[in-house]
Short mmCIF file of C-alpha atoms and ligand atoms in Angstrom, two decimals:
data_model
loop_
_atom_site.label_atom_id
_atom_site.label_comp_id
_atom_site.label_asym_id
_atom_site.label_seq_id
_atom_site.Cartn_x
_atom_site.Cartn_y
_atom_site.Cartn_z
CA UNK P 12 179.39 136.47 -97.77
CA UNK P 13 177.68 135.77 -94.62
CA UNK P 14 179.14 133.46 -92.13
CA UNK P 15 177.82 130.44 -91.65
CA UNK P 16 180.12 129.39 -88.69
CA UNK P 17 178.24 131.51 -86.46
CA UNK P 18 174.26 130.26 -87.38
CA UNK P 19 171.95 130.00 -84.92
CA UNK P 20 168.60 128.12 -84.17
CA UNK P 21 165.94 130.47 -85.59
CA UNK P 22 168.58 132.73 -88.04
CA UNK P 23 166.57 133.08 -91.10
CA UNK P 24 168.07 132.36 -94.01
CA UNK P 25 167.36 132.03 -98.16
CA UNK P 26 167.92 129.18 -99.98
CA UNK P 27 168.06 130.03 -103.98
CA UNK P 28 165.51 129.16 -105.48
CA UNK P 29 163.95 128.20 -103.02
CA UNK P 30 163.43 130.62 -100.87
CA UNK P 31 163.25 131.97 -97.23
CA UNK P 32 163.94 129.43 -94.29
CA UNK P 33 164.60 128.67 -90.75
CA UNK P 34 167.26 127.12 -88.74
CA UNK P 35 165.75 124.69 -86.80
CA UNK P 36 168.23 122.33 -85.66
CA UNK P 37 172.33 122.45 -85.60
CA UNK P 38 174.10 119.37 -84.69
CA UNK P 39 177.68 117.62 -84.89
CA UNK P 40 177.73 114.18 -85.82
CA UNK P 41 180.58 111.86 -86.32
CA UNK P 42 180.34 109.89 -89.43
CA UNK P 43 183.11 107.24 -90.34
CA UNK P 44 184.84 108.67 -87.82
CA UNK P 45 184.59 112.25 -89.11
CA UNK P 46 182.67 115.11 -87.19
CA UNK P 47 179.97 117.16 -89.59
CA UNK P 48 177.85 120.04 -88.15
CA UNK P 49 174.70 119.36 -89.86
CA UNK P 50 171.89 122.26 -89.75
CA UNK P 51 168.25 121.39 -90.40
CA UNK P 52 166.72 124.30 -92.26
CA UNK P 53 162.49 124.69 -92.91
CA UNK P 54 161.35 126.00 -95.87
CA UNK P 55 158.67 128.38 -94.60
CA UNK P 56 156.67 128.65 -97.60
CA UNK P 57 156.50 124.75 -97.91
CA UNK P 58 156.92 123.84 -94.51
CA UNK P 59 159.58 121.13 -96.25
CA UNK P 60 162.59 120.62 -93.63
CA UNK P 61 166.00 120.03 -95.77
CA UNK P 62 169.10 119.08 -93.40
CA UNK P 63 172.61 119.78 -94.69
CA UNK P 64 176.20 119.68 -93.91
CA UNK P 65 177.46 123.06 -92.82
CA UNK P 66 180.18 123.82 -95.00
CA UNK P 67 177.41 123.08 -98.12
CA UNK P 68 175.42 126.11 -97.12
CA UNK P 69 177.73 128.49 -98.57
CA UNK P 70 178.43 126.28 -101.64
CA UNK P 71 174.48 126.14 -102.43
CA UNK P 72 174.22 129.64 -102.11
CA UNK P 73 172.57 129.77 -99.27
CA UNK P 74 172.76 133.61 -97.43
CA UNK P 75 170.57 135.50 -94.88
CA UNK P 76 168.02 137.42 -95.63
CA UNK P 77 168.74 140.95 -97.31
CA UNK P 78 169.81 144.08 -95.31
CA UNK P 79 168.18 147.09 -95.36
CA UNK P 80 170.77 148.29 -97.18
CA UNK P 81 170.46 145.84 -99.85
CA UNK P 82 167.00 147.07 -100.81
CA UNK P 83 167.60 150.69 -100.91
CA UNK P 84 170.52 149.27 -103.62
CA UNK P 85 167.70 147.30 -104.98
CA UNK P 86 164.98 149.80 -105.26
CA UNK P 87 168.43 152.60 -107.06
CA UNK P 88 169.15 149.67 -109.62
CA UNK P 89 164.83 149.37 -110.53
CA UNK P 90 164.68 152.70 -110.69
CA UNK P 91 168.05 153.13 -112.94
CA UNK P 92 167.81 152.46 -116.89
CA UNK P 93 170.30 149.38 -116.61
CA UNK P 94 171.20 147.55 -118.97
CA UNK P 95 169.07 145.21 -121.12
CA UNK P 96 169.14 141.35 -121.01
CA UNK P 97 170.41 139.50 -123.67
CA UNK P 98 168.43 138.96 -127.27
CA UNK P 99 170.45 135.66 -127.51
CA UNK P 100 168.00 133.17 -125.24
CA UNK P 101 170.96 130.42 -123.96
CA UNK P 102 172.80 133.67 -122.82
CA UNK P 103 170.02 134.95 -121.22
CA UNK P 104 169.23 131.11 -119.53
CA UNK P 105 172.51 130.55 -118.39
CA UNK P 106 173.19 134.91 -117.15
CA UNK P 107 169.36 134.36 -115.15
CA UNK P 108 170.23 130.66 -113.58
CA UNK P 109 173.31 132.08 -112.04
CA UNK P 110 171.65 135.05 -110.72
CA UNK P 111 169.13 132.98 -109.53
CA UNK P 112 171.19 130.80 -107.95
CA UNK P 113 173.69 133.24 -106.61
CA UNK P 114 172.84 137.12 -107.64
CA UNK P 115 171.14 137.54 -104.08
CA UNK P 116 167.75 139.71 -103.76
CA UNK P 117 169.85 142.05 -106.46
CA UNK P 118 169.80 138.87 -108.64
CA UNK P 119 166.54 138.26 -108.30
CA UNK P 120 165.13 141.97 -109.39
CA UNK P 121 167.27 141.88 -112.29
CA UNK P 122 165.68 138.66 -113.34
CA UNK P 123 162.22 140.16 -113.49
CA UNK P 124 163.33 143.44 -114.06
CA UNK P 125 165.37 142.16 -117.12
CA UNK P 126 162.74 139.36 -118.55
CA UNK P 127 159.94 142.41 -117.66
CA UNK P 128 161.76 145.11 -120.18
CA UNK P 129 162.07 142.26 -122.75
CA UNK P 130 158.68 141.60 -122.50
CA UNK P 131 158.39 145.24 -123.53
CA UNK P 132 159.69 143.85 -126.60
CA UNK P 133 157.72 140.70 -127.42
CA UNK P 134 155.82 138.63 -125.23
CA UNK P 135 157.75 135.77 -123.07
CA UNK P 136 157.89 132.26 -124.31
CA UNK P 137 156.06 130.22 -121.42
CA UNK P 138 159.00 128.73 -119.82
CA UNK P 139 160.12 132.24 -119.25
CA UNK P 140 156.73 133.22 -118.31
CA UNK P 141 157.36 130.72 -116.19
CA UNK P 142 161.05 131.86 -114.61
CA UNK P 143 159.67 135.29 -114.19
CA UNK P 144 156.72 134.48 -112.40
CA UNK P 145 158.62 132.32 -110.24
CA UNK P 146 161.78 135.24 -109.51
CA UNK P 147 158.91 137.81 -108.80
CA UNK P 148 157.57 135.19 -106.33
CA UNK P 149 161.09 134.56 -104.58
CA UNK P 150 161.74 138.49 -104.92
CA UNK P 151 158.66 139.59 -103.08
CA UNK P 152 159.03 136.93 -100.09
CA UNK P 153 162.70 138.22 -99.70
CA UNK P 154 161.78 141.43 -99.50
CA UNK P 155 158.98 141.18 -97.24
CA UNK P 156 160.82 139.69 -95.24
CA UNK P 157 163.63 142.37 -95.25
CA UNK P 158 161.70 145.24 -95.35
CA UNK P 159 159.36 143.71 -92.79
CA UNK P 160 156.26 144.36 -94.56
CA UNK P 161 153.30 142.21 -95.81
CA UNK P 162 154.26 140.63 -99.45
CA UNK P 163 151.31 143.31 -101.32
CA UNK P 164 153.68 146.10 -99.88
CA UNK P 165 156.79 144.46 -100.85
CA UNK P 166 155.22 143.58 -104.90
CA UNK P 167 154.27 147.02 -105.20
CA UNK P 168 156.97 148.75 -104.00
CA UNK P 169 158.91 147.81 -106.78
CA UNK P 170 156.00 147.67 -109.25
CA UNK P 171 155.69 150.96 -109.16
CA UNK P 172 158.93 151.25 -110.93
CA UNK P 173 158.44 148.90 -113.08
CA UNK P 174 154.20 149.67 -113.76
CA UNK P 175 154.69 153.95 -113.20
CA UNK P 176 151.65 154.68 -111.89
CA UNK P 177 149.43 156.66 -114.70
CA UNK P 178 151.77 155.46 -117.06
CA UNK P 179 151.73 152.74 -119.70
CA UNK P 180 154.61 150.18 -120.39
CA UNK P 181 157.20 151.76 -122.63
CA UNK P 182 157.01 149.69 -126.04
CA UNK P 183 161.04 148.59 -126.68
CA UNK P 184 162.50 148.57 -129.90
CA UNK P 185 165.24 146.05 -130.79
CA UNK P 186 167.77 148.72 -131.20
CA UNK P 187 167.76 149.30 -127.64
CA UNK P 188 168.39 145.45 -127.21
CA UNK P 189 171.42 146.26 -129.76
CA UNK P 190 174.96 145.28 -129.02
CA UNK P 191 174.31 142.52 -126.97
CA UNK P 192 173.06 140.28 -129.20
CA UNK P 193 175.48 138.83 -131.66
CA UNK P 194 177.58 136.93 -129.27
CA UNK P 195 175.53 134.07 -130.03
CA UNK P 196 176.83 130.69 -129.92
CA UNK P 197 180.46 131.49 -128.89
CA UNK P 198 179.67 129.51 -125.87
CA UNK P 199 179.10 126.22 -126.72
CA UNK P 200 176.21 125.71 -124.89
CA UNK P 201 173.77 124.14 -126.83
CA UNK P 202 174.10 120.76 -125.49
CA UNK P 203 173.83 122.04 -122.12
CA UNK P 204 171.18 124.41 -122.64
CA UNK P 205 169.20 122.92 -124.76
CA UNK P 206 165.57 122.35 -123.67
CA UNK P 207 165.46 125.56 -121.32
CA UNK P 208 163.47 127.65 -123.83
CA UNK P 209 160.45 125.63 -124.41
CA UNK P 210 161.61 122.06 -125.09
CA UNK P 211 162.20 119.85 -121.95
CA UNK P 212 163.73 120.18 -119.56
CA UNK P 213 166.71 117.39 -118.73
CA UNK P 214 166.17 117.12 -115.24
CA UNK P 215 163.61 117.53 -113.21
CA UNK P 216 160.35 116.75 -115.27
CA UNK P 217 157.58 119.03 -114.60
CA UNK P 218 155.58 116.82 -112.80
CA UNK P 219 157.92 116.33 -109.82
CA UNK P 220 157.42 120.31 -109.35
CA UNK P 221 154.50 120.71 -107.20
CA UNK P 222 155.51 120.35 -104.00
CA UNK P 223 154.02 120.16 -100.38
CA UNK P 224 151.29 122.59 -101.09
CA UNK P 225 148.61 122.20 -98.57
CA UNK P 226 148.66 122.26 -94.82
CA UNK P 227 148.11 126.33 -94.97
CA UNK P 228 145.05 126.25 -94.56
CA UNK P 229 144.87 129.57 -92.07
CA UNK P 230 141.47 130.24 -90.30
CA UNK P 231 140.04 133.20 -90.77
CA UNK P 232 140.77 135.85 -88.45
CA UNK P 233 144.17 134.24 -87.29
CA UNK P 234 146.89 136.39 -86.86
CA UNK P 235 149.38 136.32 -89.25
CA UNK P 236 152.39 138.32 -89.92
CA UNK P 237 153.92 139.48 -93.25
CA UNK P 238 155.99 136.75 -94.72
CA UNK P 239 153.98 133.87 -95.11
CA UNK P 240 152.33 132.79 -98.32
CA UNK P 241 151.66 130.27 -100.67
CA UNK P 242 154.39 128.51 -103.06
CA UNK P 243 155.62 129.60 -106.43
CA UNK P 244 154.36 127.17 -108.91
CA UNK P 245 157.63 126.06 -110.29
CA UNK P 246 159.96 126.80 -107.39
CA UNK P 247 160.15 122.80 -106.65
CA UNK P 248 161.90 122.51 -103.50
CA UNK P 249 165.06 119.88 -103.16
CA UNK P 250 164.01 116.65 -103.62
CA UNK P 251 164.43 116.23 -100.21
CA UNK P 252 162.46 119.11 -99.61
CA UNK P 253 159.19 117.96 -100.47
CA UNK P 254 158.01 116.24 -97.40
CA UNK P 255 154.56 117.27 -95.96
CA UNK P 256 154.14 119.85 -93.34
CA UNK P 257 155.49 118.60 -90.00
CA UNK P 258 157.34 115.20 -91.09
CA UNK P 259 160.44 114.09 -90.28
CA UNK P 260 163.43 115.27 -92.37
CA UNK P 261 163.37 113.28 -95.64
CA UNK P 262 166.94 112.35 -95.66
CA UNK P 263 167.02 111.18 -92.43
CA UNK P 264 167.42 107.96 -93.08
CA UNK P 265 170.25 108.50 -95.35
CA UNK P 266 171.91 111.09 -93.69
CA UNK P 267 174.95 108.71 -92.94
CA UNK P 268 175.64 108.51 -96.51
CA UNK P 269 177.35 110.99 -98.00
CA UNK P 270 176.88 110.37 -101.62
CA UNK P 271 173.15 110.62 -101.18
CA UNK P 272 173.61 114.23 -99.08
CA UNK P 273 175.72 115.53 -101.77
CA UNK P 274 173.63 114.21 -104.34
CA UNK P 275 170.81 115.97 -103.01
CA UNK P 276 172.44 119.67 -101.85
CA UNK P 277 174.38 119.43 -105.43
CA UNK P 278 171.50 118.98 -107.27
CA UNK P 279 169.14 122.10 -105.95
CA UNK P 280 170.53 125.12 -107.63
CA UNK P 281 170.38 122.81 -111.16
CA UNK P 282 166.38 123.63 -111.51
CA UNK P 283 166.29 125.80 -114.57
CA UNK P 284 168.48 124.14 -116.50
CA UNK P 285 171.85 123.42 -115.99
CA UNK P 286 175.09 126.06 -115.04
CA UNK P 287 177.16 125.55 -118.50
CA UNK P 288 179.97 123.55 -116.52
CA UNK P 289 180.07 119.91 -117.05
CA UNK P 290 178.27 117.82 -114.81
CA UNK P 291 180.09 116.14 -111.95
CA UNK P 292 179.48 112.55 -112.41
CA UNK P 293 177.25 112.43 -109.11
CA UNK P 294 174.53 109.99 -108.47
CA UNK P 295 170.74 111.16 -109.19
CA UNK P 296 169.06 111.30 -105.61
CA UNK P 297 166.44 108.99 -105.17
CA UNK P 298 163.38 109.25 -106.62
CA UNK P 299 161.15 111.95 -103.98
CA UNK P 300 158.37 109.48 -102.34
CA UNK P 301 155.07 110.63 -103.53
CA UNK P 302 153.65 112.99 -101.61
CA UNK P 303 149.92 113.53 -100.92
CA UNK P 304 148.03 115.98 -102.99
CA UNK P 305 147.74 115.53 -106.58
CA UNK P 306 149.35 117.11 -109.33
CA UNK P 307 147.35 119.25 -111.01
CA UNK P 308 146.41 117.92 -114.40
CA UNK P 309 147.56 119.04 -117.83
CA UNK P 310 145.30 120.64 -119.66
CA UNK Y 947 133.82 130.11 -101.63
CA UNK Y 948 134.50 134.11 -102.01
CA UNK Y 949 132.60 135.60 -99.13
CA UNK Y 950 132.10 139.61 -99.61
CA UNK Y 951 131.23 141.45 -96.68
CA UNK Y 952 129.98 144.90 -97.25
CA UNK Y 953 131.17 147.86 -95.46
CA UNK Y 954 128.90 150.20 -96.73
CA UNK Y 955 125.26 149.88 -98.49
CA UNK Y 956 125.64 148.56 -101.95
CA UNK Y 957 122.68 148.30 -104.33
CA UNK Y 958 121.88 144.56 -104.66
CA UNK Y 959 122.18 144.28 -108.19
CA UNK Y 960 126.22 145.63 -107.79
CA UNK Y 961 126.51 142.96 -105.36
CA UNK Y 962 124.93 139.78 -107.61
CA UNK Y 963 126.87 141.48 -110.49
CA UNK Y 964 130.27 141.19 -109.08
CA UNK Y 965 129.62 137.72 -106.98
CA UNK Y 966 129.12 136.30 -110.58
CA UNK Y 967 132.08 137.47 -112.34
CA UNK Y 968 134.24 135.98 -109.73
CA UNK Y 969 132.69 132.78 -109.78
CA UNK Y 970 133.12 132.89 -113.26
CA UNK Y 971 136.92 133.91 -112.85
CA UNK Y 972 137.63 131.34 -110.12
CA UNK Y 973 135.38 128.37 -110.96
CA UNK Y 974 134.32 128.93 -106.91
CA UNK Y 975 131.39 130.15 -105.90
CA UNK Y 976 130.75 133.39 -104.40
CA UNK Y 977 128.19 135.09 -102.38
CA UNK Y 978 127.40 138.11 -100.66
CA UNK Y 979 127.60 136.71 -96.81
CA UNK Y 980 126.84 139.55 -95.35
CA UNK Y 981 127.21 143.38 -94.00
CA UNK Y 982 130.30 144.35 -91.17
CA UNK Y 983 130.36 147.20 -89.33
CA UNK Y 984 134.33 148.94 -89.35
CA UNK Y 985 135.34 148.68 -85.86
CA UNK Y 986 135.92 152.41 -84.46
CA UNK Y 987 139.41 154.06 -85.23
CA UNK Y 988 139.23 153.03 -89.20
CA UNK Y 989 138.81 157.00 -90.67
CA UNK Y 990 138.44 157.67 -94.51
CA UNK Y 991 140.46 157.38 -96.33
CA UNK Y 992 141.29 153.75 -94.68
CA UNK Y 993 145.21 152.66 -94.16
CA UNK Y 994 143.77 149.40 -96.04
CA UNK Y 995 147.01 147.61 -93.92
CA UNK Y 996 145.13 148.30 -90.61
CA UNK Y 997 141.62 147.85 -91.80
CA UNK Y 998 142.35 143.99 -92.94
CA UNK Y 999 144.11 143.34 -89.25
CA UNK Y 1000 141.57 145.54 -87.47
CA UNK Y 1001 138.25 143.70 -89.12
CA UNK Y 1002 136.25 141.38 -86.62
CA UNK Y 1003 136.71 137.38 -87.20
CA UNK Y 1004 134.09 136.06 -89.04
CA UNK Y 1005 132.35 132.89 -90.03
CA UNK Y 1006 134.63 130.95 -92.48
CA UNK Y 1007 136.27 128.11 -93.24
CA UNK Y 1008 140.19 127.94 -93.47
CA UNK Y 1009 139.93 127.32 -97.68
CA UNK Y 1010 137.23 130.23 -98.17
CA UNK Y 1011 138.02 133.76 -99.00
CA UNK Y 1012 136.89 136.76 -97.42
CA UNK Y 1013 136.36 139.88 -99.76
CA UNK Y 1014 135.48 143.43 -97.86
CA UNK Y 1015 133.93 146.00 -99.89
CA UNK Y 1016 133.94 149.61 -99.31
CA UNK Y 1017 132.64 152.87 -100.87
CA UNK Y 1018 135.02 154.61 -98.97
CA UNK Y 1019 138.39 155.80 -100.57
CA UNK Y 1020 141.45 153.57 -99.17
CA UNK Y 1021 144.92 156.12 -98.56
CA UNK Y 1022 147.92 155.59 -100.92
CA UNK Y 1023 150.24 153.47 -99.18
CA UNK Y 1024 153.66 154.66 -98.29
CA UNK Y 1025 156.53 152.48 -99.09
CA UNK Y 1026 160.33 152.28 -99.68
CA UNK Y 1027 160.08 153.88 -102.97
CA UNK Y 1028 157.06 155.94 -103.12
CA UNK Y 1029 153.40 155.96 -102.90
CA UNK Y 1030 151.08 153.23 -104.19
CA UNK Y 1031 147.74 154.01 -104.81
CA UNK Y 1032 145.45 152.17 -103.26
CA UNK Y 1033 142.33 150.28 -104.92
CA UNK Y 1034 142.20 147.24 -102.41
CA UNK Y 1035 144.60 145.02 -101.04
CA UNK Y 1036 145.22 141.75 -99.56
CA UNK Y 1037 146.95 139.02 -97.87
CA UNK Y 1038 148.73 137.12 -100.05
CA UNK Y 1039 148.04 133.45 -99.69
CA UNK Y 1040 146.08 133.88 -96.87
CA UNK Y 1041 142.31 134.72 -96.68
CA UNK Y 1042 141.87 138.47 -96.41
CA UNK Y 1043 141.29 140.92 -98.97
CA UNK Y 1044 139.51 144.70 -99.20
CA UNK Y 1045 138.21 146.45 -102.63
CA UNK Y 1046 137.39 149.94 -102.69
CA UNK Y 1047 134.48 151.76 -105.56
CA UNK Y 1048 135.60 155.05 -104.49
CA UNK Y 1049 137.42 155.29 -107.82
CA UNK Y 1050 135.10 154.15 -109.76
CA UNK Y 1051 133.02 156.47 -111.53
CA UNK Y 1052 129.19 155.20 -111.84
CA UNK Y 1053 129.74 151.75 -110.59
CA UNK Y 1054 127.19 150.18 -111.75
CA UNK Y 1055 128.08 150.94 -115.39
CA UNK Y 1056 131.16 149.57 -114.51
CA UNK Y 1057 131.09 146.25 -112.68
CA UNK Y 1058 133.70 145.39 -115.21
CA UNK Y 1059 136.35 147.41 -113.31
CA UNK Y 1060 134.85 146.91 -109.78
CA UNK Y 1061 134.96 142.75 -110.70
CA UNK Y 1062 138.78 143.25 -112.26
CA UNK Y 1063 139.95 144.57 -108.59
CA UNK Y 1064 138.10 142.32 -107.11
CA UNK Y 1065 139.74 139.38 -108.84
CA UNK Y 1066 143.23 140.87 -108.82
CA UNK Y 1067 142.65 141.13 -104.96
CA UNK Y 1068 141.41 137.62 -104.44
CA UNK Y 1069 143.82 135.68 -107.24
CA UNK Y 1070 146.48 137.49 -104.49
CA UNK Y 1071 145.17 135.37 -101.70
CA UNK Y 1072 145.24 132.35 -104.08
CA UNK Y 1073 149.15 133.35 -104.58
CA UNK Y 1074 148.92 134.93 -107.83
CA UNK Y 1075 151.54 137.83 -108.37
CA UNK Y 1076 151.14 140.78 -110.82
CA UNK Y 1077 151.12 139.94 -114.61
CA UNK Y 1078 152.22 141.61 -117.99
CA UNK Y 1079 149.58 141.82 -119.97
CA UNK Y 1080 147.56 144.63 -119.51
CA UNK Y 1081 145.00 142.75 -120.24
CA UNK Y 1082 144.89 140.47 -117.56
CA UNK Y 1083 143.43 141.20 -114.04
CA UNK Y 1084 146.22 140.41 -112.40
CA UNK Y 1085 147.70 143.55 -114.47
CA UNK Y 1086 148.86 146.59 -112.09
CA UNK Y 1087 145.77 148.04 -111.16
CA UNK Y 1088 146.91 151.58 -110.93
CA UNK Y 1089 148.26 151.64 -115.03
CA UNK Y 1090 146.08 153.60 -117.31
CA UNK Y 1091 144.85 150.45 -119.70
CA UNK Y 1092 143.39 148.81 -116.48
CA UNK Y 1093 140.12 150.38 -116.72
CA UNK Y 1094 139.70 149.12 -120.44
CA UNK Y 1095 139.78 145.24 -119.78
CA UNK Y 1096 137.54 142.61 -119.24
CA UNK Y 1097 136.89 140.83 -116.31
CA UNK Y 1098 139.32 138.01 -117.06
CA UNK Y 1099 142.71 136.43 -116.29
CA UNK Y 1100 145.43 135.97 -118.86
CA UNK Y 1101 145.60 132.17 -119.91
CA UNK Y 1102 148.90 131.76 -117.32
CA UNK Y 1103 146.95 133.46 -114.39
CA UNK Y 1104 143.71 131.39 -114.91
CA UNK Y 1105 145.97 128.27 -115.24
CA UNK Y 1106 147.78 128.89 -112.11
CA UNK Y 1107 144.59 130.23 -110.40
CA UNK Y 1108 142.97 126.91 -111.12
CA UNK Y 1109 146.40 124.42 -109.95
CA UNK Y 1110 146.62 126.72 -106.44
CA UNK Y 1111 142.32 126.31 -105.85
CA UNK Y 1112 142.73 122.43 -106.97
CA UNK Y 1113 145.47 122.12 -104.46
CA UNK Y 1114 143.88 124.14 -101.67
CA UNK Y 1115 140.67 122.77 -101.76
CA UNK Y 1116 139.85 120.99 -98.32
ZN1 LIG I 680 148.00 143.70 -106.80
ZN1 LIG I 681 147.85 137.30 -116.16
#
């Protein structure tokens, strides 16, 4: 795990789910008469600015962008025959929102590596159309950024192990899934996953997902360098996170209270559905302002 | 709009023929906006990386895209874990993208498969990533069931086509 103690302005950094960002600002305030280092990250995709107490960085999962070394151990495990995800979907939920939230870049290939090969197998049901879209979004803006290369080089240098050129997709049978389903409801998860595989979902109602979308609007002709791109569709930032381009921090006006900081770095990794632990009885953040930019309409 | 520039000549009919399948595929329009000239040092086959950076700036606005098209054959990229061939590429999210007919046999049997890169390069720029059904454009271009689909998205890619134009639209 990376140290966080030693963070400087302009470190890049990924928060889950989220994504890449910047450190913009670190400062030491004393609240109550308690010092906190606070650092001010930027989402880059989103431009959103999310400020939060040091020592929650690490809890949240938030690391520095993969080594080189990472994605040669990246590209060995895509090119291995690993192991197949789950048949049972809460397993699968609750094995893909931890890698998600703390599996690092390796996390995220096995997500789309693992919902890919099931797909193999029967088609995804939307919402994890929806998860796998949004991992292979995450995954390919990571490694950009470590392999410093534009995002098309990063996507297809691991689509071409999982799309062989000349080949076509392998069709799976459900003996190779064999021997890990079966394990089913052992967990006692069903009031805690429930929802995640096409019903709603608790938290977080869809319509709160689109974020701070605009504001790219590059010229053509400008320069521009490889990681920069446009947000995953269901990758909803904090909801602190989803002030426009170039505002002031969201929270800044509650950053003195600590139950609405906590509230709001707690709540982040909780996106897809909730980790099967119970929920710590912490207030719900406020409700995000609206932001401009509509969401798009159902169909 | 989808603004194709030309890098080589193109028989007008191509041209109208693909122009309409992306409007069709986007819901923007599209139009043939003109022919560029490769700036010296771009050799066939093209590193497609260099051409996009090394083509001149051009008239468009900040929400249009900018499609080049070439005859010539675009090199296999190089990357951490092997080639990738190379049938156009783009800037994802941003405004740049480059299609090559070199592998196409008798294009203009086969606007189909010129208009599926085409659309996989642009729905890039939009944000779209690659997609599992083969039928889809958005499907790895370089798989062998490629050639044999239509010039469409998969529901999910023409839904999230449409929310990213709605919300980039000036
Ligand atoms: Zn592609
Ligand atoms: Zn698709």
């Amino acid at each position: 795990m990376p140290d966080m103690t030693s963070l400087s302005v302009g470190d890049r950094l990924v928060y889950p789910n989220q994504g890449l960002c910047s450190v913009t600002e670190i400062k030491t305030e004393e609240i109550a008469g308690q010092k906190l280092t606070f650092v001010s990250l930027v989402i880059i995709e989103t431009g959103a600015k999310v400020k939060v107490p040091r020592e929650k960085l690490e809890k949240n999962g938030v690391r520095r962008v993969s080594t080189a070394d990472d994605v040669k151990k990246v590209v060995d495990y895509l090119k291995s025959d690993s192991e197949k995800a789950s048949l049972d979907w809460k397993k699968r939920a609750r094995e893909n929102t931890a890698r998600l939230s703390e599996g690092g870049l390796l996390g995220l290939a096995e997500v789309v590596k693992g919902l890919q090969v099931l797909s193999e197998l029967r088609p995804l049901p939307p919402k994890e159309r929806e998860l796998y879209n949004d991992a292979r979004h995450l995954f390919v803006e990571e490694l950009s950024a470590a392999m410093g290369v534009h995002q098309a080089d990063a996507e297809d240098a691991f689509d071409i192990l999982l799309f062989v050129p000349g080949r076509d997709r392998p069709k799976r049978t459900a003996e190779e899934f064999a021997g890990l389903a079966g394990e089913e409801d052992e967990l006692g998860l069903e009031g805690d996953l429930i929802g995640i595989d096409g019903g709603e979902e608790p938290e977080t109602p869809e319509s709160e997902v689109e974020k701070a979308e605009e504001g790219e609007s590059e010229g053509e002709g400008e320069d521009e360098e490889a990681p920069k791109k446009k947000p995953a569709k269901a990758a909803a930032p904090p909801a602190a996170a989803k002030a426009p381009k170039g505002k002031k921090t969201l929270i800044s006006d509650v950053e003195v209270t600590m139950p609405a900081t906590l509230a709001l770095t707690e709540n982040l990794p909780k996106k897809r559905g909730r980790p099967p632990k119970p929920k710590p009885a912490v207030a719900e953040p406020p409700p995000p302002p609206k932001k401009r930019g509509r969401p798009p309409k159902a169909k | 709009m989808i603004r194709i520039f030309t890098l080589d000549e193109f028989d007008p009919a191509l041209i109208k023929a693909l122009t309409k399948s992306l409007y069709t595929a986007f819901g923007v329009g599209s139009e043939h906006s003109g022919a560029v000239t490769v700036p010296h040092g771009q050799q066939e086959p093209y590193d497609a990386n260099k051409l996009l950076d090394a083509m001149p700036k051009l008239q468009a606005l900040a929400d249009d895209k900018v499609l080049f098209l070439t005859s010539r054959k675009l090199a296999p990229r190089k990357l951490v874990s092997g080639e990738a061939p190379t049938l156009g590429l783009s800037r994802y999210g941003q405004q740049r993208a480059v299609v090559t007919t070199a592998t196409i046999k008798n294009v203009a049997d086969n606007v189909k498969l010129l208009a599926r890169y085409a659309m996989q390069e642009v729905g890039h720029t939009y944000g779209l990533h690659h997609c599992l059904d083969p039928r889809c454009a958005m499907y790895p271009q370089w798989t062998p069931s490629y050639a044999l689909g239509e010039a469409s998205f998969c529901t999910y890619c023409r839904d999230s086509s449409d929310a990213k134009i709605r919300t980039t639209k000036s």
